[in-house]
mmCIF file of C-alpha atoms in Angstrom:
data_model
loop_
_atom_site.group_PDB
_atom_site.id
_atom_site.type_symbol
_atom_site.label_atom_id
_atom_site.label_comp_id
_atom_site.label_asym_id
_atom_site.label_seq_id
_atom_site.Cartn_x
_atom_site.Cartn_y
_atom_site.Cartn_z
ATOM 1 C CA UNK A 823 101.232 -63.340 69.169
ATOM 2 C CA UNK A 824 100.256 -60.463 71.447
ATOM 3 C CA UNK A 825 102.246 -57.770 71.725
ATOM 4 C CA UNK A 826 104.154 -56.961 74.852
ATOM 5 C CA UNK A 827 103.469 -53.371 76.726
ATOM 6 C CA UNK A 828 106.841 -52.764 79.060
ATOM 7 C CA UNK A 829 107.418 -51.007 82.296
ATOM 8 C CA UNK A 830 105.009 -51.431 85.248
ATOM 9 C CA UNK A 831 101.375 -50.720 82.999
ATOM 10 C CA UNK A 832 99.027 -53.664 82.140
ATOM 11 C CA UNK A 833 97.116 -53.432 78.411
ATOM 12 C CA UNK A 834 93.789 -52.130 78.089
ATOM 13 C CA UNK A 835 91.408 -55.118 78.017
ATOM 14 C CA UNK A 836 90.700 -56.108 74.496
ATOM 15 C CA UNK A 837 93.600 -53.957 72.883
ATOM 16 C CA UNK A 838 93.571 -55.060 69.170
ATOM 17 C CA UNK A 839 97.407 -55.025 68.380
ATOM 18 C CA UNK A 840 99.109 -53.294 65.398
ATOM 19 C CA UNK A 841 99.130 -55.754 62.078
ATOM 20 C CA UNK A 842 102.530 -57.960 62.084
ATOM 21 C CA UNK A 843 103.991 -58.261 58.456
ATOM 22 C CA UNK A 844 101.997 -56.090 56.349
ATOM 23 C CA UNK A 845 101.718 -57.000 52.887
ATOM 24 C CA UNK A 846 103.847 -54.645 50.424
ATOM 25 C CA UNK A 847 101.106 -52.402 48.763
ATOM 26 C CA UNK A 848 100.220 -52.764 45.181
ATOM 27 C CA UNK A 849 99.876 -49.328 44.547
ATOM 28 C CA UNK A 850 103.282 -47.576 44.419
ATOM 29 C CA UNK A 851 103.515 -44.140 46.138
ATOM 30 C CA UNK A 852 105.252 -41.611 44.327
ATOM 31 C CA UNK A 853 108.965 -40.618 45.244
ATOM 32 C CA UNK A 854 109.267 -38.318 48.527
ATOM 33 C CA UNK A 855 105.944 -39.584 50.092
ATOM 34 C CA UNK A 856 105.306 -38.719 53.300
ATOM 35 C CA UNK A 857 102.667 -40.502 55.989
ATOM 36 C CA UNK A 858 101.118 -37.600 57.688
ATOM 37 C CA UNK A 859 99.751 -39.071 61.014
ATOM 38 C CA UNK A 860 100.782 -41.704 62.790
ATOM 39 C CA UNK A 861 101.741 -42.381 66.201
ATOM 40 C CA UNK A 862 104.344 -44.186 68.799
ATOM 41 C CA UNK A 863 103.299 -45.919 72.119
ATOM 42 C CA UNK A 864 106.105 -45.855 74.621
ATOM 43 C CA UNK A 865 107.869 -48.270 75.319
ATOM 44 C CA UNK A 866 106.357 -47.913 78.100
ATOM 45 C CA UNK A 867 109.657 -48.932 80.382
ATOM 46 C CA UNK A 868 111.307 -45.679 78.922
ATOM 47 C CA UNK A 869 108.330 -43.280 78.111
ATOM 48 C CA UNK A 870 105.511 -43.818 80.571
ATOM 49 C CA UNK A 871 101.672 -43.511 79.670
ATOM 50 C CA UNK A 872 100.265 -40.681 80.688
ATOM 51 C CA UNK A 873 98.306 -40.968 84.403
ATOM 52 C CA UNK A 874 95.578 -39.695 82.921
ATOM 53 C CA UNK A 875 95.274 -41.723 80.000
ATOM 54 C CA UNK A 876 91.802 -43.220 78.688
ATOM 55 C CA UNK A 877 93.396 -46.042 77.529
ATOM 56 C CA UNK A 878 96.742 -48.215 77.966
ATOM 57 C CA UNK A 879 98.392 -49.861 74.574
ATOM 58 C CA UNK A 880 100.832 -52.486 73.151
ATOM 59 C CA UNK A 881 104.158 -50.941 72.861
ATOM 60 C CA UNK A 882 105.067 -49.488 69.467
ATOM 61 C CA UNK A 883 108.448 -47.942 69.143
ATOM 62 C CA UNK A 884 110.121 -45.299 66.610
ATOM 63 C CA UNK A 885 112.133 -48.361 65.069
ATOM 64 C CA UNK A 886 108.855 -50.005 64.669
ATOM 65 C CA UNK A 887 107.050 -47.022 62.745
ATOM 66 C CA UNK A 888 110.154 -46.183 60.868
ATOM 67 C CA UNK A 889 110.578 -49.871 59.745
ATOM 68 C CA UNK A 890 106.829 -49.688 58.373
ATOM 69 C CA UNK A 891 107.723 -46.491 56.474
ATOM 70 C CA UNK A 892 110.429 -48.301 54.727
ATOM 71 C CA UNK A 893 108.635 -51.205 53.888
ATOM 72 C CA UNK A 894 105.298 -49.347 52.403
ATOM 73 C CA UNK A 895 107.015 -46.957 50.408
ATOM 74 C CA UNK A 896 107.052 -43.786 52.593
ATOM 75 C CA UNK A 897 110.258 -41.254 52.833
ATOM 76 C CA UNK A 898 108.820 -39.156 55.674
ATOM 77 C CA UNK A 899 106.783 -39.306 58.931
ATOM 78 C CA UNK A 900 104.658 -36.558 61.176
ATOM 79 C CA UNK A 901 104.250 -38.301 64.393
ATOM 80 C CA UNK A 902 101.244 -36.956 66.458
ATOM 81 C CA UNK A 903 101.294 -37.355 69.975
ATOM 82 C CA UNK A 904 98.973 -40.238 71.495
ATOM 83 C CA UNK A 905 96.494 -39.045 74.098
ATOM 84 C CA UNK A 906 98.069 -41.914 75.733
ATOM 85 C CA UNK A 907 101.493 -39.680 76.419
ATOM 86 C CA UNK A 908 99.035 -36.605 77.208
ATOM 87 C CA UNK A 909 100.683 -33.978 77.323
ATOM 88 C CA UNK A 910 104.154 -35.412 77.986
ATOM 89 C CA UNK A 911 105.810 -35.239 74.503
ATOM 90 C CA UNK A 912 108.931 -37.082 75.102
ATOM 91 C CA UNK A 913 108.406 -40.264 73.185
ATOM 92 C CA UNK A 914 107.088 -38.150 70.320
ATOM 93 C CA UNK A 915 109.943 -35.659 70.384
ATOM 94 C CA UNK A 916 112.397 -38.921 70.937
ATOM 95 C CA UNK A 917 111.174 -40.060 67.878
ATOM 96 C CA UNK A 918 111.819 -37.441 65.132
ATOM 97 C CA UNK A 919 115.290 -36.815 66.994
ATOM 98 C CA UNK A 920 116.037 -40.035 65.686
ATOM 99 C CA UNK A 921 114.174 -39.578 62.491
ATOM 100 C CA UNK A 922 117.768 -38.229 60.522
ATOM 101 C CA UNK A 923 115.656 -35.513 59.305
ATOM 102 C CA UNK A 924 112.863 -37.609 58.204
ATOM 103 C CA UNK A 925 110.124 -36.963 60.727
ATOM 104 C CA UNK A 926 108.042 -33.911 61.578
ATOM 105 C CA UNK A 927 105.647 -33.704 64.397
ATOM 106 C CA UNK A 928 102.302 -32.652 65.863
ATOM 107 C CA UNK A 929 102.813 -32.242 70.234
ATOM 108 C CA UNK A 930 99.907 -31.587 72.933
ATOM 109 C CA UNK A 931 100.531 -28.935 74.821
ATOM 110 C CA UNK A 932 98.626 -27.153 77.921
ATOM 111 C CA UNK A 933 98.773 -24.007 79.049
ATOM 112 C CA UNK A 934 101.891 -23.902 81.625
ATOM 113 C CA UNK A 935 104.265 -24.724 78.647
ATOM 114 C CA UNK A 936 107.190 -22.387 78.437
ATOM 115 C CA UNK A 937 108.577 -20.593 75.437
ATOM 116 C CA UNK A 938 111.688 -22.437 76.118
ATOM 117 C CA UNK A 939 109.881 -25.835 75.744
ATOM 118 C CA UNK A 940 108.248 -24.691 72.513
ATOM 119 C CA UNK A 941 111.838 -23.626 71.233
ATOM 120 C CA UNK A 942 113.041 -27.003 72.065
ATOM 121 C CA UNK A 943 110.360 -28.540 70.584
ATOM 122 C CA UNK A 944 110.284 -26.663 67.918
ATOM 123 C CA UNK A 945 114.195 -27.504 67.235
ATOM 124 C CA UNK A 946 113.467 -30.968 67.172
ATOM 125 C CA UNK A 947 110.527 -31.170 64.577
ATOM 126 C CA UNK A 948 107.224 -30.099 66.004
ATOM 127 C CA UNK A 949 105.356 -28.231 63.867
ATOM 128 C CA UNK A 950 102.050 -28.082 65.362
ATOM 129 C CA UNK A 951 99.351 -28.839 68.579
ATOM 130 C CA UNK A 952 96.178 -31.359 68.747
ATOM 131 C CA UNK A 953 93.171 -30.240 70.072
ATOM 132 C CA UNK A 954 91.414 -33.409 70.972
ATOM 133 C CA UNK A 955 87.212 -32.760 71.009
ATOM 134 C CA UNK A 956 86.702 -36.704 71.113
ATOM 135 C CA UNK A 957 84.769 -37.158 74.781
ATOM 136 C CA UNK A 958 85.964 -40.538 75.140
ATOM 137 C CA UNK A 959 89.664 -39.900 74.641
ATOM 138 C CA UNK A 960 90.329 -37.027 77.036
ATOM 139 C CA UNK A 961 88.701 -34.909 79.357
ATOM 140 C CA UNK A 962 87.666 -30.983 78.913
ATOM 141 C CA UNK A 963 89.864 -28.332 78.005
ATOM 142 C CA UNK A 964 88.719 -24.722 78.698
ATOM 143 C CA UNK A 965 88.083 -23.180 75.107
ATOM 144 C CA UNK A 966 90.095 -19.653 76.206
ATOM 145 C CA UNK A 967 93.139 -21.989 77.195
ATOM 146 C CA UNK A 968 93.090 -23.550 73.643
ATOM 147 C CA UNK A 969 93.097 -20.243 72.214
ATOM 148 C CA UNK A 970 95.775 -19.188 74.302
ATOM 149 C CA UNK A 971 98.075 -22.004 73.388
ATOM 150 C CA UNK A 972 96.990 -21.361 69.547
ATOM 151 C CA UNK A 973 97.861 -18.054 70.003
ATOM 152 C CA UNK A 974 101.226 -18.759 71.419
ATOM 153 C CA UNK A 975 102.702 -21.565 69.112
ATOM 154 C CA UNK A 976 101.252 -19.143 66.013
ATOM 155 C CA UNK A 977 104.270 -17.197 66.588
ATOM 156 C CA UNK A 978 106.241 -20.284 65.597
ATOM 157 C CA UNK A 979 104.662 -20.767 62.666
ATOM 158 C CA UNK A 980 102.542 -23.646 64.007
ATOM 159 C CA UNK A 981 99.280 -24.825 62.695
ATOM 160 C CA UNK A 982 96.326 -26.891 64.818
ATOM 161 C CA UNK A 983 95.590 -30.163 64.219
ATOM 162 C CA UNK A 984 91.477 -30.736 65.799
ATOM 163 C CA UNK A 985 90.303 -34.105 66.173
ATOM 164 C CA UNK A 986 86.107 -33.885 66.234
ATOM 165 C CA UNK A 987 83.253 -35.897 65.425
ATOM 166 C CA UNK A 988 80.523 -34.572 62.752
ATOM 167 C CA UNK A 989 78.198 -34.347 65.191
ATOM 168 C CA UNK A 990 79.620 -31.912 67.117
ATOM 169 C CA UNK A 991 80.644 -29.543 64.327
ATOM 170 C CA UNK A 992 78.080 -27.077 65.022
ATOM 171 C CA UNK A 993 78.773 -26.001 68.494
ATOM 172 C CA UNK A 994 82.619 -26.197 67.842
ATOM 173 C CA UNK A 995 82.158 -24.030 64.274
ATOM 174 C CA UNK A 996 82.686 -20.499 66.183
ATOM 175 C CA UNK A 997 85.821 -21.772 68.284
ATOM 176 C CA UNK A 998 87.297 -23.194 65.654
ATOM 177 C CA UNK A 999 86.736 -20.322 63.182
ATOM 178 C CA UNK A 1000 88.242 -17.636 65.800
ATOM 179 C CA UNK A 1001 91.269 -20.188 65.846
ATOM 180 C CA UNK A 1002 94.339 -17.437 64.395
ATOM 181 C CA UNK A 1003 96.772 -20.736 62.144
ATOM 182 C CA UNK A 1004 96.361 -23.098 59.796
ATOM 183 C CA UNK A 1005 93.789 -25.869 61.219
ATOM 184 C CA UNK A 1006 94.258 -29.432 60.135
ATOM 185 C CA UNK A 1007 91.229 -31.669 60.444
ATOM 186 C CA UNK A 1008 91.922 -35.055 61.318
ATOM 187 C CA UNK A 1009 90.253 -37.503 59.241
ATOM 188 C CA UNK A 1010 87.612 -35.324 57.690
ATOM 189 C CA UNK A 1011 86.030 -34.778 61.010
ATOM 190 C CA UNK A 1012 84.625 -38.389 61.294
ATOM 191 C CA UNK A 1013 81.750 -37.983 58.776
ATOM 192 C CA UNK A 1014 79.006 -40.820 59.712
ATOM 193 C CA UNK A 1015 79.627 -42.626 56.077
ATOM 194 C CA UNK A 1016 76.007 -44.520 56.359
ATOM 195 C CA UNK A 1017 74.453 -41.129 55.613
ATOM 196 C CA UNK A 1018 74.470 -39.619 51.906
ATOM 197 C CA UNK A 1019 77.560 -37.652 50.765
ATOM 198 C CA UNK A 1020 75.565 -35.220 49.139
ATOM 199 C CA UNK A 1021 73.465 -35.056 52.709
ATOM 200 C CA UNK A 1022 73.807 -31.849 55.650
ATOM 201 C CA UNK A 1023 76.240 -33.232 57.948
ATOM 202 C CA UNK A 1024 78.977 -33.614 55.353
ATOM 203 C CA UNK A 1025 78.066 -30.585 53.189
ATOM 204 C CA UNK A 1026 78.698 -28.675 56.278
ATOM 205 C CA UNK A 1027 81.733 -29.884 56.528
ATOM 206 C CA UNK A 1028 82.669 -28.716 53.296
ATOM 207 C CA UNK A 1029 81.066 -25.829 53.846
ATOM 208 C CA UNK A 1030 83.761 -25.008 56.420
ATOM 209 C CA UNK A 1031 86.192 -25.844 54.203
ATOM 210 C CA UNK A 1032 85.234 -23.796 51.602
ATOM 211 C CA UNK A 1033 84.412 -20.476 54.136
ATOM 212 C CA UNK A 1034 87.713 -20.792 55.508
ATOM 213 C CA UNK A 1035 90.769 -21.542 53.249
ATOM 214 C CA UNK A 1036 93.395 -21.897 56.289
ATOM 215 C CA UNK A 1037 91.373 -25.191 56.615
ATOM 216 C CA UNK A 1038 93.233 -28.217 55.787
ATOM 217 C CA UNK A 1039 91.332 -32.159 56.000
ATOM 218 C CA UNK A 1040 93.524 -35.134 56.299
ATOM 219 C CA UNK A 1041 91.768 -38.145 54.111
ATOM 220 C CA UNK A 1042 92.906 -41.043 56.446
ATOM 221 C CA UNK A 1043 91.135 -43.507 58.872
ATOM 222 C CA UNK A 1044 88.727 -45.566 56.201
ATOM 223 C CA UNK A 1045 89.054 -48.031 58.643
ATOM 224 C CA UNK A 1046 87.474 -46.231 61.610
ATOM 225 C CA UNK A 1047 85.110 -44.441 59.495
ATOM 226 C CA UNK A 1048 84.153 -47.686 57.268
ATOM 227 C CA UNK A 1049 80.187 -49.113 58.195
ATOM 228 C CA UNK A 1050 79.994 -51.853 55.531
ATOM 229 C CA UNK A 1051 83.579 -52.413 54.709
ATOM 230 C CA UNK A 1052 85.073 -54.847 52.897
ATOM 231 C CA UNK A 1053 88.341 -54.503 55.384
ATOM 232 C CA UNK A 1054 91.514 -54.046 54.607
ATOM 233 C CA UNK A 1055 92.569 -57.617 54.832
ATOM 234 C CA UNK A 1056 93.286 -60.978 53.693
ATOM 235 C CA UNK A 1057 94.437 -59.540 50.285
ATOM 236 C CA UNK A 1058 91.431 -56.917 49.706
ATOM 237 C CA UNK A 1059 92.635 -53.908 47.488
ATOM 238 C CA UNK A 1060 89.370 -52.307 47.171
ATOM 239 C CA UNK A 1061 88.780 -51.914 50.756
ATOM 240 C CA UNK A 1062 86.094 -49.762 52.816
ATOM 241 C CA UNK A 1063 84.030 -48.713 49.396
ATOM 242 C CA UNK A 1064 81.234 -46.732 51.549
ATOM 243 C CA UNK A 1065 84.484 -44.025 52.337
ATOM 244 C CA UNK A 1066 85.325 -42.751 49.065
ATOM 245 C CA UNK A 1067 82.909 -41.035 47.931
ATOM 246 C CA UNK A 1068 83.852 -38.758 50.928
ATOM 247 C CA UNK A 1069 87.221 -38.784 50.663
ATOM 248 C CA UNK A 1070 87.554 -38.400 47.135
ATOM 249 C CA UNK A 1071 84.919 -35.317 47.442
ATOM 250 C CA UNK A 1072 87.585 -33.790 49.709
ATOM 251 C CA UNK A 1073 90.447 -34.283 47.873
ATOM 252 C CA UNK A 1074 89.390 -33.568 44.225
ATOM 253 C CA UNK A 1075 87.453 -30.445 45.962
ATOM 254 C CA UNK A 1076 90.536 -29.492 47.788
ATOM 255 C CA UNK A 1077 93.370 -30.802 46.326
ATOM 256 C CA UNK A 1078 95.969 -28.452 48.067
ATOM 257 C CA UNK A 1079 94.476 -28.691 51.756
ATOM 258 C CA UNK A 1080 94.695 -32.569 51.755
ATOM 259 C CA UNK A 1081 96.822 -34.887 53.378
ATOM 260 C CA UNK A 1082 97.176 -38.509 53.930
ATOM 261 C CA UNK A 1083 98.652 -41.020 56.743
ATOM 262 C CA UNK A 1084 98.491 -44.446 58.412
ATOM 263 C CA UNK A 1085 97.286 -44.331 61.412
ATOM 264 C CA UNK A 1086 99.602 -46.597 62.225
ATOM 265 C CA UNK A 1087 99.683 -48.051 65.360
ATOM 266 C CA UNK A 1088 95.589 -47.529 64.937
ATOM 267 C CA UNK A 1089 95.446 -46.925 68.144
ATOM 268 C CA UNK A 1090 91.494 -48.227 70.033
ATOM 269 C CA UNK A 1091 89.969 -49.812 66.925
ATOM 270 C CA UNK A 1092 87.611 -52.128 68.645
ATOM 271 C CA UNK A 1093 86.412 -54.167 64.941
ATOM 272 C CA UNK A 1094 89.430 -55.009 62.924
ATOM 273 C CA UNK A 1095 93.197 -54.529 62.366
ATOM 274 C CA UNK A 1096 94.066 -53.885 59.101
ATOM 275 C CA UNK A 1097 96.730 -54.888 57.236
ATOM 276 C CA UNK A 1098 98.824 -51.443 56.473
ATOM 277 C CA UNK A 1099 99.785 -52.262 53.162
ATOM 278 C CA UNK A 1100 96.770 -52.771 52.053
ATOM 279 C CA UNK A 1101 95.435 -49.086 53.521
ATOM 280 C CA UNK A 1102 97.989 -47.779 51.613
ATOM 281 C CA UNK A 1103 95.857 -49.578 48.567
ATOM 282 C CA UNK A 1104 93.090 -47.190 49.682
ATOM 283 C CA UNK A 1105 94.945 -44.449 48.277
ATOM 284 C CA UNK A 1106 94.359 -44.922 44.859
ATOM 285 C CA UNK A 1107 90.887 -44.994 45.340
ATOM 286 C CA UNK A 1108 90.442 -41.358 46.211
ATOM 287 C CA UNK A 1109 93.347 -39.634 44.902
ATOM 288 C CA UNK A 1110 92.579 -40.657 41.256
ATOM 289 C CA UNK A 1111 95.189 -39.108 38.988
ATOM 290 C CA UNK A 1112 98.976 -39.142 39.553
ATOM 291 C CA UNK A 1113 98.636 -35.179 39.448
ATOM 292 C CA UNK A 1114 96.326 -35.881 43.289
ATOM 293 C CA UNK A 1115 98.344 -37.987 44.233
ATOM 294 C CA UNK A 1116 101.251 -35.918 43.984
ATOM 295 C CA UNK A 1117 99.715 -33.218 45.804
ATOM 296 C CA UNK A 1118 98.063 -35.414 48.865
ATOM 297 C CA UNK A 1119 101.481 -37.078 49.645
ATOM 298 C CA UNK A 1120 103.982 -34.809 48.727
ATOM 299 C CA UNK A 1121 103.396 -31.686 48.422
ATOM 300 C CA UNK A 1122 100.900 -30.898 50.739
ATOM 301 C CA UNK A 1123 103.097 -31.808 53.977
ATOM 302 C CA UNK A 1124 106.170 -30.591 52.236
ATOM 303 C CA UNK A 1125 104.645 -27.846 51.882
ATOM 304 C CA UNK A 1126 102.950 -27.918 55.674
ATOM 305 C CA UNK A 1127 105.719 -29.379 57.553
ATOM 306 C CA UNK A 1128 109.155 -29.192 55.708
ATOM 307 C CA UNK A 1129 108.449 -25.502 54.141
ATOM 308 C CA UNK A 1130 112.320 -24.616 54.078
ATOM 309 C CA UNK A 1131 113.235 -27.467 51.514
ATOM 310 C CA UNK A 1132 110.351 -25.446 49.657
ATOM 311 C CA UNK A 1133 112.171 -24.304 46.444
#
């Protein structure tokens, strides 16, 4: 059944709903595991999309996400704002106040926010801005107001999350280098997985990886990434095979700058849906020792986003 979108907005045609009742993964996740991106949608009758949005989705609610994290396996949550809120964080912000401690999260930000706002923010969870480089998703930001922001929330203790596309590493290297916090890459920078891991365009990627040690690489999104599949569905536990090679170069590379989420609600996949238990499957794959494990869904984001309970 299709899922509803409230308030007065209208679902982009063809919007490919989240998964309804995800299997339970086989792979158990160890104890204080935390999904490190994933999103919420409105509701749109209490948080409106964004005028400026690329894109208008179902409805998927804190209760929603939180629900999922209880059924996979997950403790924790960092919510990352939706280019569908722009740069209106309420629903985000809504979300980890109701999280009971259990949510951290990632806000977008532009260049009139107050110190004040960042404070608040900051008391409820945020840890960190999105600097979205994906054409399709939002329109241009000035490169000196980015650095202004990420000069501004360093103060904070922030870091920057920067969602690219391989392609367009080289012209964003020099930006991104001059960038003064910890930089989180979302989703390995979207390596084309049809060319060889061994080939340029992903040893450059690791090559900024290994220049620049305040460089972090989430490990998520097979199924975005994924050219040949098999997809995560209808029971498949060794799903998107042409992915790990890349994401277990990353994490067994660098096991202390990786992290590891959903997706959840997957928002604009235009092939499939997967099933979310069965992503979490995907974990195993890449992460192949309880010792990597450990380290790409614990400690990493404890360490990244809940530093105080640090011992």
């Amino acid at each position: 059944m299709s899922k509803p979108t409230s308030g007065d907005f209208t679902k982009t045609t063809g919007w490919m709903d989240w998964y309804t009742g995800p299997s339970r993964p086989a792979f158990q996740l160890p104890a204080g595991a935390v999904d490190a991106h994933c999103h919420v949608f409105g509701p749109g009758a209490e948080f409106p999309y964004a005028p400026e949005r690329k894109y208008t989705p179902c409805d998927a609610s804190k209760h929603e996400l939180y629900a999922l994290r209880d059924h996979l396996g997950f403790a924790r949550n960092v919510v990352v704002q939706a280019t569908c809120h722009g740069a209106d964080n309420r629903a985000m912000v809504d979300a980890l106040v109701h999280s009971g401690g259990k949510a951290r999260g990632v806000a977008t930000v532009r260049r009139s926010v107050t110190d004040d706002e960042i404070q608040a923010m900051h008391d409820a969870g945020v840890r960190g801005v999105r600097f979205n480089f994906v054409k399709r998703l939002v329109d241009f930001t000035p490169k000196d107001e980015l650095l202004e922001i990420a000069s501004r929330i360093a103060r904070w203790g922030w870091h920057v999350v920067i969602y690219f596309e391989a392609v367009d590493l080289p012209e964003l290297w020099d930006f991104f280098t001059a960038l003064p916090t910890t930089i989180v890459v979302d989703h390995m920078g979207r390596p084309d997985v049809s060319q060889p891991v061994d080939g340029p365009e992903f040893e450059l990627f690791l090559k900024f990886m290994r220049q620049h040690p305040n460089v972090w690489s989430k490990v998520s999104c097979p199924e975005r990434l994924s050219v040949t599949g098999p997809k995560a569905l209808d029971g498949e536990r060794h799903a998107y095979v042409d992915v790990i090679p890349f994401a277990r170069r990353v994490v067994e590379e660098f096991p202390d700058r990786v992290l590891w989420g959903t997706d959840w609600p997957h928002p604009n996949l235009k092939d499939h849906m997967p099933d979310d238990g069965l992503l979490v499957d995907f974990i195993p794959h890449i992460a192949t020792t309880p010792e990597l494990q450990q380290q790409l869904l614990v400690d990493n984001p404890m360490r990244l986003y809940w530093p105080e309970e640090q011992r």
